[in-house]
Coordinates of C-alpha atoms in Angstrom, one line a residue:
M26 CA 34.1 55.7 -27.7
R27 CA 34.0 53.6 -24.5
I28 CA 30.4 54.5 -23.9
R29 CA 29.7 53.3 -27.4
G30 CA 31.6 50.1 -26.7
V31 CA 29.5 49.4 -23.6
G32 CA 26.3 50.0 -25.6
L33 CA 27.5 47.7 -28.4
C34 CA 28.3 45.0 -25.9
L35 CA 24.9 45.2 -24.2
G36 CA 23.2 45.3 -27.5
L37 CA 24.9 42.1 -28.6
L38 CA 23.8 40.3 -25.5
F39 CA 20.3 41.5 -25.9
I40 CA 20.0 40.5 -29.5
S41 CA 21.6 37.1 -28.9
I42 CA 19.0 36.1 -26.3
N43 CA 16.0 38.0 -27.4
A44 CA 14.7 35.2 -29.6
E45 CA 15.1 32.7 -26.8
L46 CA 13.3 34.8 -24.2
M47 CA 10.3 35.6 -26.4
D48 CA 7.2 33.7 -25.6
D49 CA 7.6 31.2 -28.5
G50 CA 7.0 33.8 -31.2
V51 CA 3.5 34.6 -30.1
E52 CA 1.9 37.4 -32.1
V53 CA 0.1 40.1 -30.2
E54 CA -1.2 42.5 -32.8
D55 CA -4.8 41.4 -32.2
F56 CA -4.8 42.2 -28.5
D57 CA -7.1 45.0 -27.3
E58 CA -5.7 48.0 -25.5
N59 CA -6.4 46.6 -22.0
S60 CA -4.5 43.4 -22.9
E61 CA -1.4 45.4 -24.1
E62 CA -1.3 47.5 -20.9
T63 CA -1.5 44.3 -18.9
D64 CA 1.3 42.7 -20.9
D65 CA 3.6 45.7 -20.2
K66 CA 3.3 45.3 -16.4
E67 CA 5.4 42.3 -15.5
G68 CA 4.5 42.3 -11.9
E69 CA 0.8 42.5 -12.4
N70 CA -1.3 39.9 -10.6
S71 CA -3.2 37.5 -12.8
S72 CA -6.5 38.4 -11.1
E73 CA -6.4 41.8 -12.8
I74 CA -6.9 40.1 -16.2
K75 CA -10.6 39.6 -16.7
Y76 CA -11.5 36.2 -18.1
K77 CA -14.9 35.4 -19.7
T78 CA -15.8 32.0 -21.2
P79 CA -15.1 32.3 -24.9
K80 CA -17.9 32.3 -27.4
P81 CA -17.6 31.2 -31.0
I82 CA -18.4 33.9 -33.6
G83 CA -19.1 31.6 -36.6
E84 CA -20.2 28.1 -37.5
V85 CA -18.6 25.4 -35.4
Y86 CA -18.8 21.6 -35.1
F87 CA -17.6 21.3 -31.6
T88 CA -16.5 23.6 -28.7
E89 CA -15.6 22.8 -25.1
T90 CA -14.2 25.1 -22.3
F91 CA -14.9 23.0 -19.2
D92 CA -15.7 26.2 -17.4
S93 CA -19.0 24.8 -16.2
G94 CA -17.0 22.5 -13.8
N95 CA -18.6 19.3 -14.9
L96 CA -18.2 16.7 -17.7
A97 CA -21.6 17.2 -19.2
G98 CA -21.6 15.7 -22.7
W99 CA -18.5 13.6 -22.1
V100 CA -18.6 9.8 -21.8
L101 CA -16.0 7.8 -19.8
S102 CA -15.0 4.5 -21.5
K103 CA -15.8 1.2 -19.9
A104 CA -13.9 -0.9 -22.4
M105 CA -10.9 -3.1 -21.9
K106 CA -7.8 -3.4 -24.1
D107 CA -7.6 -6.6 -26.1
D108 CA -3.8 -7.2 -26.0
V109 CA -3.3 -7.1 -22.2
S110 CA -5.0 -8.8 -19.2
G111 CA -5.8 -8.0 -15.6
E112 CA -6.3 -4.5 -14.2
I113 CA -3.9 -3.0 -16.6
S114 CA -6.3 -3.6 -19.4
M115 CA -9.0 -1.4 -17.9
Y116 CA -9.6 2.2 -18.8
D117 CA -9.8 3.3 -15.2
G118 CA -7.7 6.4 -15.3
R119 CA -9.2 9.4 -13.5
W120 CA -10.2 12.7 -15.0
E121 CA -10.9 16.0 -13.2
I122 CA -12.0 19.5 -14.0
E123 CA -9.4 21.9 -12.4
E124 CA -7.7 25.2 -12.8
L125 CA -4.1 25.4 -13.8
K126 CA -1.5 24.9 -11.1
E127 CA 0.5 28.0 -12.2
N128 CA -0.5 31.1 -14.1
R129 CA -4.1 30.4 -13.5
L130 CA -7.0 32.6 -14.7
P131 CA -9.8 33.0 -12.2
G132 CA -12.9 31.2 -13.6
D133 CA -10.9 29.3 -16.3
R134 CA -10.9 25.5 -15.9
G135 CA -9.7 22.6 -18.0
L136 CA -9.8 18.8 -18.3
V137 CA -6.9 17.2 -16.3
L138 CA -5.6 13.7 -16.6
K139 CA -4.9 12.7 -13.0
S140 CA -3.6 9.1 -12.9
R141 CA -0.2 7.7 -13.6
A142 CA 0.5 4.4 -15.4
K143 CA -3.1 3.9 -16.3
H144 CA -5.2 3.9 -19.4
H145 CA -7.6 6.9 -19.9
A146 CA -10.4 7.2 -22.4
I147 CA -13.1 9.8 -22.7
S148 CA -15.0 11.2 -25.7
A149 CA -17.8 13.5 -26.7
V150 CA -20.1 13.8 -29.7
L151 CA -19.9 16.7 -32.1
A152 CA -22.8 19.1 -32.6
K153 CA -22.9 17.7 -36.2
P154 CA -20.6 15.4 -38.2
F155 CA -17.8 16.9 -40.2
I156 CA -18.0 15.8 -43.9
F157 CA -14.9 16.3 -46.0
A158 CA -16.1 18.2 -49.1
D159 CA -15.3 21.8 -50.0
K160 CA -14.6 23.4 -46.6
P161 CA -11.3 23.3 -44.6
L162 CA -11.0 21.4 -41.4
I163 CA -9.6 23.3 -38.4
V164 CA -9.0 21.5 -35.1
Q165 CA -7.6 23.5 -32.2
Y166 CA -7.0 22.9 -28.5
E167 CA -4.7 23.7 -25.6
V168 CA -2.3 21.4 -23.7
N169 CA -0.1 22.1 -20.6
F170 CA 2.3 19.4 -19.2
Q171 CA 2.1 20.9 -15.7
D172 CA 4.6 18.4 -14.3
G173 CA 6.6 17.9 -17.5
I174 CA 6.2 14.5 -19.2
D175 CA 8.2 11.2 -18.9
C176 CA 6.3 9.0 -21.2
G177 CA 2.8 9.7 -22.5
G178 CA 0.7 11.5 -25.0
A179 CA -1.7 14.4 -25.3
Y180 CA -3.2 13.7 -28.7
I181 CA -6.8 13.6 -29.7
K182 CA -8.7 11.3 -32.1
L183 CA -11.5 12.3 -34.4
L184 CA -13.7 9.2 -34.3
A185 CA -15.1 8.0 -37.6
D186 CA -18.9 8.3 -38.3
N187 CA -19.7 4.6 -38.3
D188 CA -22.8 2.8 -37.2
D189 CA -20.9 0.8 -34.7
L190 CA -19.5 3.8 -32.8
I191 CA -20.4 3.5 -29.1
L192 CA -18.6 6.0 -26.9
E193 CA -18.8 3.7 -23.8
N194 CA -16.8 1.2 -25.8
F195 CA -14.1 3.6 -27.0
Y196 CA -10.7 2.1 -26.8
D197 CA -7.4 1.9 -28.8
K198 CA -8.8 0.0 -31.7
T199 CA -11.9 2.2 -32.3
S200 CA -12.0 3.4 -35.8
Y201 CA -10.8 7.0 -36.2
T202 CA -10.2 9.4 -39.1
I203 CA -7.5 11.7 -37.8
M204 CA -5.1 11.5 -34.9
F205 CA -3.4 14.8 -33.9
G206 CA -1.3 16.1 -31.1
P207 CA 1.9 15.8 -29.0
D208 CA 3.4 12.6 -27.8
K209 CA 6.6 11.7 -26.0
C210 CA 8.4 8.6 -24.8
G211 CA 12.1 8.6 -23.8
E212 CA 13.9 11.4 -25.7
D213 CA 11.6 11.1 -28.7
Y214 CA 9.4 14.2 -28.9
K215 CA 6.6 14.0 -31.6
L216 CA 3.7 15.9 -32.9
H217 CA 1.5 13.4 -34.6
L218 CA -0.6 14.0 -37.7
I219 CA -2.0 10.6 -38.8
F220 CA -5.0 10.0 -41.0
R221 CA -6.6 6.8 -42.1
H222 CA -7.0 6.6 -45.9
K223 CA -9.4 4.0 -47.4
H224 CA -8.1 2.0 -50.3
P225 CA -10.7 2.5 -53.1
K226 CA -10.2 -1.1 -54.4
T227 CA -9.7 -3.2 -51.4
G228 CA -11.6 -1.1 -48.8
V229 CA -8.8 -1.5 -46.3
F230 CA -7.8 1.5 -44.2
E231 CA -4.1 2.4 -44.0
E232 CA -2.5 4.9 -41.7
K233 CA -0.7 7.8 -43.3
H234 CA 1.9 9.7 -41.2
A235 CA 2.7 13.3 -42.1
K236 CA 6.4 14.2 -42.2
P237 CA 7.8 15.4 -38.8
P238 CA 8.0 19.1 -38.0
D239 CA 11.3 20.9 -38.7
V240 CA 11.4 22.6 -35.3
E241 CA 12.7 21.5 -31.9
L242 CA 9.7 20.2 -29.9
K243 CA 11.3 19.6 -26.5
R244 CA 10.5 23.0 -25.0
F245 CA 6.8 22.6 -25.6
F246 CA 6.9 19.5 -23.4
T247 CA 9.2 20.9 -20.6
D248 CA 8.4 24.6 -20.1
K249 CA 5.2 23.9 -18.2
K250 CA 3.4 26.5 -20.3
T251 CA 0.0 26.3 -22.0
H252 CA 0.5 25.7 -25.7
L253 CA -2.0 26.0 -28.5
Y254 CA -2.1 23.2 -31.1
T255 CA -3.8 23.8 -34.4
L256 CA -4.4 21.5 -37.4
V257 CA -5.6 23.0 -40.8
M258 CA -6.5 20.6 -43.7
N259 CA -7.5 22.3 -46.9
P260 CA -9.7 21.0 -49.8
D261 CA -6.7 21.6 -52.1
D262 CA -5.0 18.6 -50.4
T263 CA -2.5 20.7 -48.3
F264 CA -2.1 20.8 -44.5
E265 CA -0.6 23.0 -41.9
V266 CA 0.3 22.3 -38.3
L267 CA 0.7 25.3 -35.9
I268 CA 1.9 25.6 -32.3
D269 CA 1.0 28.8 -30.6
Q270 CA -0.3 30.2 -33.9
T271 CA 3.1 29.7 -35.6
V272 CA 3.4 27.2 -38.5
V273 CA 5.8 24.3 -37.6
N274 CA 4.9 21.9 -40.3
K275 CA 3.1 22.1 -43.7
G276 CA 3.0 20.1 -46.9
S277 CA 0.9 18.1 -49.3
L278 CA -1.3 15.2 -48.5
L279 CA -0.1 13.6 -51.7
E280 CA 3.7 14.1 -51.3
D281 CA 4.5 14.6 -47.7
V282 CA 3.1 11.5 -46.0
T283 CA 4.4 8.1 -45.4
P284 CA 3.6 5.7 -46.9
P285 CA 2.5 7.6 -50.0
I286 CA -1.2 7.9 -50.8
N287 CA -0.9 6.2 -54.2
P288 CA 0.8 2.8 -54.4
P289 CA 3.5 2.0 -57.1
R290 CA 2.4 1.0 -60.5
E291 CA 4.6 -2.1 -60.5
I292 CA 5.5 -4.5 -57.7
D293 CA 7.9 -7.5 -57.3
D294 CA 6.5 -10.7 -58.7
P295 CA 5.7 -12.8 -55.6
N296 CA 6.0 -16.0 -57.6
D297 CA 9.5 -15.3 -59.0
K298 CA 12.2 -17.3 -57.3
K299 CA 16.0 -17.0 -57.5
P300 CA 17.6 -19.8 -59.6
D301 CA 19.8 -22.2 -57.7
E302 CA 22.8 -21.6 -60.0
W303 CA 22.6 -17.8 -59.6
D304 CA 26.0 -16.6 -58.3
E305 CA 25.9 -13.4 -56.3
R306 CA 29.5 -13.6 -55.1
M307 CA 31.6 -10.6 -56.3
K308 CA 34.9 -12.1 -54.9
I309 CA 36.0 -15.7 -54.5
P310 CA 39.1 -17.4 -53.0
D311 CA 41.9 -17.7 -55.6
P312 CA 41.7 -21.4 -56.7
S313 CA 45.3 -21.3 -57.9
A314 CA 46.8 -20.1 -54.5
V315 CA 48.9 -22.6 -52.5
K316 CA 49.8 -22.4 -48.8
P317 CA 53.6 -21.7 -48.3
E318 CA 55.6 -24.6 -47.0
D319 CA 56.9 -22.6 -44.0
W320 CA 53.4 -21.6 -42.9
D321 CA 52.9 -23.2 -39.4
E322 CA 49.2 -22.9 -38.3
D323 CA 50.0 -24.7 -35.0
E324 CA 52.1 -21.9 -33.6
P325 CA 50.2 -20.1 -30.7
A326 CA 49.5 -16.4 -30.8
Q327 CA 51.4 -15.8 -27.5
I328 CA 54.2 -17.6 -25.7
E329 CA 55.9 -17.3 -22.3
D330 CA 58.8 -14.8 -22.0
K331 CA 61.9 -16.9 -21.7
D332 CA 63.9 -14.0 -20.5
A333 CA 61.7 -13.2 -17.6
V334 CA 63.0 -13.9 -14.0
K335 CA 61.0 -14.3 -10.9
P336 CA 61.3 -11.1 -8.8
D337 CA 63.2 -11.2 -5.5
G338 CA 60.9 -11.4 -2.5
W339 CA 58.2 -13.4 -4.4
L340 CA 56.4 -15.7 -1.8
D341 CA 55.3 -18.9 -3.6
T342 CA 53.6 -20.4 -0.5
E343 CA 51.7 -17.3 0.7
P344 CA 48.1 -16.8 -0.4
E345 CA 47.1 -13.6 -2.1
L346 CA 44.0 -13.1 0.2
I347 CA 43.7 -13.8 3.9
P348 CA 40.8 -13.5 6.4
D349 CA 40.6 -10.1 8.0
P350 CA 42.1 -10.6 11.5
S351 CA 40.3 -7.5 12.8
A352 CA 36.8 -8.6 11.7
E353 CA 34.3 -9.8 14.3
K354 CA 31.2 -11.8 14.0
P355 CA 28.1 -9.5 14.3
S356 CA 26.2 -9.8 17.5
D357 CA 22.9 -10.6 15.7
W358 CA 24.5 -13.3 13.5
N359 CA 22.3 -16.5 13.7
E360 CA 24.2 -19.5 12.4
D361 CA 21.0 -21.5 12.1
I362 CA 19.7 -18.9 9.7
D363 CA 22.7 -17.2 8.3
G364 CA 25.1 -20.2 8.3
E365 CA 28.6 -20.4 9.6
W366 CA 30.2 -17.0 9.9
E367 CA 33.4 -16.4 8.0
A368 CA 35.6 -13.3 8.2
P369 CA 35.8 -11.3 5.0
Y370 CA 39.0 -11.6 3.0
I371 CA 41.5 -8.8 2.5
P372 CA 44.8 -8.6 0.4
N373 CA 47.7 -10.3 2.1
P374 CA 50.0 -7.6 3.5
A375 CA 53.0 -9.9 3.1
C376 CA 52.5 -9.9 -0.6
Q377 CA 54.4 -6.7 -1.3
V378 CA 56.1 -8.2 -4.4
G379 CA 53.8 -11.1 -5.1
C380 CA 52.4 -14.4 -3.8
G381 CA 51.4 -17.7 -5.2
E382 CA 52.8 -19.7 -8.0
W383 CA 55.0 -17.5 -10.2
K384 CA 54.6 -17.8 -13.9
P385 CA 56.5 -15.8 -16.6
P386 CA 54.5 -13.2 -18.5
M387 CA 53.1 -13.9 -21.9
I388 CA 54.4 -12.1 -25.0
D389 CA 53.4 -12.1 -28.7
N390 CA 54.8 -15.1 -30.7
P391 CA 57.0 -13.8 -33.5
K392 CA 56.4 -17.1 -35.4
Y393 CA 52.6 -16.9 -35.2
K394 CA 50.8 -16.6 -38.6
G395 CA 47.4 -18.0 -37.9
E396 CA 45.2 -19.9 -40.2
W397 CA 46.1 -19.7 -43.9
R398 CA 43.5 -18.4 -46.3
P399 CA 43.9 -18.0 -50.0
P400 CA 43.6 -14.4 -51.3
M401 CA 40.3 -13.2 -52.8
V402 CA 40.0 -12.5 -56.6
D403 CA 37.2 -11.3 -58.8
N404 CA 34.5 -14.0 -59.5
P405 CA 34.4 -14.6 -63.3
N406 CA 30.9 -16.1 -62.8
Y407 CA 29.4 -13.1 -60.9
Q408 CA 25.9 -12.3 -62.1
G409 CA 25.0 -9.5 -59.7
I410 CA 22.4 -9.2 -56.9
W411 CA 19.3 -11.1 -57.9
S412 CA 15.9 -9.3 -57.7
P413 CA 12.5 -10.6 -58.8
Q414 CA 11.0 -9.3 -61.9
K415 CA 8.3 -6.5 -61.8
I416 CA 4.7 -7.1 -62.6
P417 CA 1.8 -4.6 -62.8
N418 CA 0.4 -3.9 -59.3
P419 CA -3.1 -5.4 -59.2
D420 CA -4.1 -3.0 -56.4
Y421 CA -2.8 0.1 -58.1
F422 CA -5.0 3.2 -57.9
E423 CA -4.5 6.9 -58.2
D424 CA -6.2 9.1 -55.7
G425 CA -5.8 12.7 -56.7
H426 CA -7.9 14.1 -53.9
P427 CA -6.9 12.5 -50.6
F428 CA -8.6 15.3 -48.6
L429 CA -11.9 13.4 -49.0
L430 CA -11.5 11.3 -45.9
T431 CA -14.1 9.4 -43.9
S432 CA -16.4 11.8 -42.0
F433 CA -16.2 11.9 -38.2
R434 CA -18.8 12.7 -35.5
A435 CA -16.9 12.5 -32.2
L436 CA -13.8 13.6 -30.5
G437 CA -11.9 11.4 -28.0
L438 CA -8.8 11.2 -25.9
E439 CA -7.4 7.7 -25.5
L440 CA -4.1 8.0 -23.6
W441 CA -1.5 6.2 -21.5
S442 CA 0.8 8.3 -19.4
M443 CA 3.5 7.9 -16.8
T444 CA 3.0 11.5 -15.7
S445 CA -0.2 13.0 -14.2
D446 CA -1.8 16.4 -14.3
I447 CA -1.8 16.9 -18.1
Y448 CA -4.1 19.8 -18.8
F449 CA -6.5 20.1 -21.8
D450 CA -8.7 23.1 -22.6
N451 CA -10.7 25.0 -25.1
F452 CA -11.4 22.5 -27.9
I453 CA -12.8 23.9 -31.1
I454 CA -13.6 22.3 -34.5
C455 CA -14.6 24.6 -37.3
S456 CA -13.9 25.5 -41.0
E457 CA -12.9 29.1 -40.7
K458 CA -9.4 30.2 -39.4
E459 CA -10.8 33.5 -38.2
V460 CA -13.2 31.7 -35.9
A461 CA -10.4 29.6 -34.4
D462 CA -8.2 32.7 -34.0
H463 CA -10.9 34.7 -32.2
W464 CA -11.5 31.7 -30.0
A465 CA -7.8 31.7 -29.1
S466 CA -7.8 35.4 -28.4
E467 CA -10.4 35.0 -25.7
S468 CA -8.8 32.0 -24.1
W469 CA -5.3 31.0 -24.8
R470 CA -3.9 34.5 -25.3
L471 CA -5.0 35.5 -21.8
K472 CA -3.0 32.6 -20.4
V473 CA 0.0 33.9 -22.3
L474 CA -0.5 37.3 -20.7
V475 CA -0.7 35.9 -17.2
A476 CA 2.4 33.8 -17.8
K477 CA 4.3 36.9 -19.0
A478 CA 3.1 38.9 -16.0
N479 CA 4.4 36.1 -13.7
Q480 CA 7.6 35.3 -15.5
P481 CA 10.9 35.5 -13.6
G482 CA 13.4 38.4 -13.9
I483 CA 16.0 38.8 -16.6
F484 CA 18.7 36.9 -14.7
Q485 CA 16.6 33.8 -14.2
Q486 CA 15.6 34.0 -17.9
L487 CA 19.3 34.1 -18.9
I488 CA 20.0 31.0 -16.9
A489 CA 17.0 29.2 -18.3
A490 CA 18.0 30.2 -21.8
G491 CA 21.6 29.0 -21.2
E492 CA 20.4 25.6 -19.9
E493 CA 18.1 25.2 -22.9
H494 CA 20.7 26.3 -25.5
P495 CA 24.3 25.7 -24.1
W496 CA 25.9 27.7 -26.9
L497 CA 24.5 30.9 -25.3
W498 CA 27.0 30.5 -22.4
V499 CA 29.8 31.3 -24.9
I500 CA 28.1 34.6 -25.8
F501 CA 27.5 35.4 -22.1
A502 CA 31.2 34.8 -21.3
L503 CA 32.4 36.9 -24.2
V504 CA 30.0 39.8 -23.3
A505 CA 31.0 39.6 -19.6
G506 CA 34.7 39.6 -20.6
L507 CA 34.2 42.6 -22.8
L508 CA 32.4 44.5 -20.1
M509 CA 35.2 43.8 -17.6
V510 CA 37.8 45.0 -20.1
L511 CA 35.9 48.2 -20.6
L512 CA 35.4 48.7 -16.9
A513 CA 39.1 48.2 -16.2
S514 CA 40.0 50.8 -18.9
F515 CA 37.7 53.3 -17.2
C516 CA 39.0 52.8 -13.7
W517 CA 42.7 52.2 -14.5
P518 CA 44.8 55.4 -13.8
R519 CA 46.2 57.0 -17.0
K520 CA 49.8 58.5 -17.2
I521 CA 49.7 62.2 -18.1
K522 CA 52.5 63.1 -20.4
K523 CA 54.0 66.5 -20.1
K524 CA 53.8 68.7 -23.1
Y525 CA 57.6 69.3 -23.2
E526 CA 58.6 66.0 -21.7
N527 CA 61.2 65.3 -24.4
V528 CA 62.6 68.9 -24.1
G529 CA 63.6 68.4 -20.5
Y530 CA 63.6 71.7 -18.7
K531 CA 66.1 71.9 -15.9
Q532 CA 64.5 73.0 -12.6
L533 CA 66.3 75.8 -10.9
D534 CA 67.4 75.2 -7.3
T535 CA 67.3 78.6 -5.4
C536 CA 69.1 77.1 -2.5
K537 CA 72.1 76.0 -4.6
P538 CA 74.8 78.7 -5.0
Q539 CA 75.5 79.5 -8.6
T540 CA 78.6 80.8 -10.3
K541 CA 78.8 83.1 -13.3
G542 CA 79.8 80.2 -15.6
A543 CA 76.8 78.1 -14.5
L544 CA 74.4 81.1 -15.1
E545 CA 75.9 81.6 -18.6
Q546 CA 75.3 77.9 -19.4
E547 CA 71.7 77.9 -18.1
V548 CA 70.8 81.1 -20.0
T549 CA 72.2 79.6 -23.2
E550 CA 70.0 76.5 -22.7
E551 CA 66.9 78.7 -22.0
I552 CA 67.5 80.5 -25.3
A553 CA 67.9 77.2 -27.2
I554 CA 64.6 75.7 -25.9
P555 CA 62.3 78.5 -27.2
E556 CA 64.1 78.5 -30.5
K557 CA 63.4 74.8 -30.9
L558 CA 59.8 75.3 -30.1
L559 CA 59.5 78.2 -32.5
E560 CA 61.1 76.1 -35.2
S561 CA 58.5 73.4 -34.7
E562 CA 55.7 75.9 -34.8
E563 CA 57.0 77.3 -38.0
E564 CA 56.9 73.8 -39.5
K565 CA 53.3 73.4 -38.3
K566 CA 52.1 76.9 -39.5
P567 CA 53.9 77.8 -42.7
S568 CA 51.0 79.9 -43.9
E569 CA 51.3 82.8 -41.5
G570 CA 53.5 84.8 -43.8
E571 CA 56.3 87.3 -43.6
T572 CA 54.8 89.1 -40.6
L573 CA 55.4 86.0 -38.4
E574 CA 58.9 85.7 -39.7
K575 CA 59.8 89.3 -38.8
E576 CA 58.3 88.9 -35.3
E577 CA 60.4 85.7 -34.8
E578 CA 63.6 87.5 -35.9
A579 CA 62.9 90.5 -33.6
E580 CA 62.3 88.1 -30.7
A581 CA 65.5 86.2 -31.4
V582 CA 67.5 89.5 -31.4
Q583 CA 65.8 90.4 -28.1
K584 CA 66.8 87.0 -26.6
S585 CA 70.4 87.3 -27.7
E586 CA 70.6 90.8 -26.1
E587 CA 69.1 89.5 -22.9
A588 CA 71.8 86.8 -22.8
A589 CA 74.5 89.3 -23.5
G590 CA 73.2 91.5 -20.6
V591 CA 73.4 88.6 -18.2
M592 CA 77.0 87.7 -19.2
G593 CA 78.3 91.3 -19.3
D594 CA 79.1 93.6 -16.4
E595 CA 77.3 96.8 -15.4
E596 CA 79.0 98.9 -18.1
E597 CA 77.8 96.6 -20.9
G598 CA 74.3 96.8 -19.4
S599 CA 74.3 100.6 -19.4
K600 CA 75.4 100.7 -23.1
L601 CA 72.5 98.4 -24.1
S602 CA 69.9 100.4 -22.0
K603 CA 67.9 101.3 -25.1
S604 CA 66.5 97.7 -25.5
A605 CA 63.5 96.4 -23.5
S606 CA 65.4 93.5 -22.1
E607 CA 68.1 95.8 -20.5
D608 CA 65.4 97.8 -18.9
E609 CA 64.2 94.7 -17.2
M610 CA 67.7 93.8 -16.2
K611 CA 68.2 97.3 -14.6
A612 CA 64.9 97.0 -12.7
D613 CA 66.0 93.6 -11.3
E614 CA 69.5 94.7 -10.5
S615 CA 68.2 97.9 -8.8
T616 CA 66.8 95.8 -5.9
G617 CA 70.4 95.5 -4.6
S618 CA 69.9 91.8 -4.0
G619 CA 72.5 89.2 -4.9
N620 CA 69.8 87.1 -6.5
G621 CA 69.1 89.7 -9.2
P622 CA 70.1 87.7 -12.3
M623 CA 68.1 84.6 -11.0
K624 CA 64.9 86.7 -10.5
S625 CA 65.2 88.2 -13.9
L626 CA 65.5 84.8 -15.4
R627 CA 62.3 83.7 -13.7
K628 CA 60.4 86.7 -15.1
R629 CA 61.6 86.0 -18.6
R630 CA 60.5 82.4 -18.3
V631 CA 57.0 83.4 -17.3
R632 CA 56.7 85.8 -20.3
K633 CA 58.1 83.3 -22.7
D634 CA 55.7 80.6 -21.6

């Protein structure tokens, strides 16, 4: 049972932390055999995982791996922000092509944001524009906050297909269709999905924000692992957002965005004004109330305690602070620059009770009532809260198919960050989920394998899980306590109870001389003990039948004869020589020793046991 308890204890611990120690719920069913073998070997070096630049297997609009080591096809922005001035308005943040700092794959490179507290902007044109029609939109890329993140983003913008799009002038106000990706400032962790919807009547674009994800996002910003961000927008006006191929947000473009796609049918009349006589006061002062005559508003809230007495030893003429007599002017003190030197002040040691002018303490004034105000009563003229009347919304429209957004033809990163070394890799834009999944299996999933092979031992993982989820420490403590209790129960010496502990045999002392009366008493007790045991056995085994009862009666007669043989003299022993017990007595007495009765008693005890 104890072994089962230990197993149950360890199983509870393992189940409790298993979900926290998994690599963010990554599925591995599509890995090939070599990848599975690599995953099982935790100490395997990342160089044993062979990486090849991924190739798309279907139609794509844009792909980028950065494995070539250069920024061919990418354009650095030369624009300046409009709302700031000076050097801070310039997009002069530096970009580099580098491998990951940790868990790197030989031959795999990515785009790295290198500057702190600077604006960065870089963009690239798609192989062909994406037109929203009858095919889904799938956007996928990798991000690794290699040094964590203080304040900054790692989102992308899909730049609208406009005639005025010039990538060298790409800045924060460049028209875009979709903005997607992680962003963080302070303790606010976000995963943006923003699209710009065009008003069909006014032609004005309005940003629509998808509802926030239902999962905790902090770990994706702090664990320094490469995470895969995927956006899926479907022609049926639904969307999905995935992190590491796990859905973290989904909904409808019509219902799960703010502000809603379709405006209200009615709006407040902007020309309607509240009448001057409109009374919105629910309560008013009682006009019939009168201030009581004894109400004195001039009484102060606190008065001096007249019963207080100045303590003995109070020094009225001594100051509370005095210059420090032990202080010395510093040797480098320059009175022309620093002014006249003065010793610092310290509490006056003479003021043990108090110093300075003594004043009695202040106490609450029992006569204080404060300013009188009449009680509040219901307003008989209350008309309620005024609101303008509703009129038909002149800009009302109903868009039943918001998926049909403005087409886009470029991808850009326009970012500000207080943390450097943000890693981007393996961009893909396509219309088939299988194409994006295959792309991830040849790139991001290999990074997951390397991270698993290089991950710390179980003890470090337990500590990390406890730091991320403090409630796990309670489970750890309970399991540790249970293990200690089980270990103590194994190692603690157990008391062995004797079978006949309650019967209480008396141990014979061979060195102690015994009289005939003492021997008679001991023999009587020896006969009583087996009889008690036999009676208990009869109660336990009543089904043995008459044969057992006869044997017990014969044994009882034999024992009584043995007792009679010990108490009688030699003549009584010769008369009972036909019984088996008298034969034993004769054999013992024939030795000629004075200890004959005692030896016979020992033989009978062995037989009876």
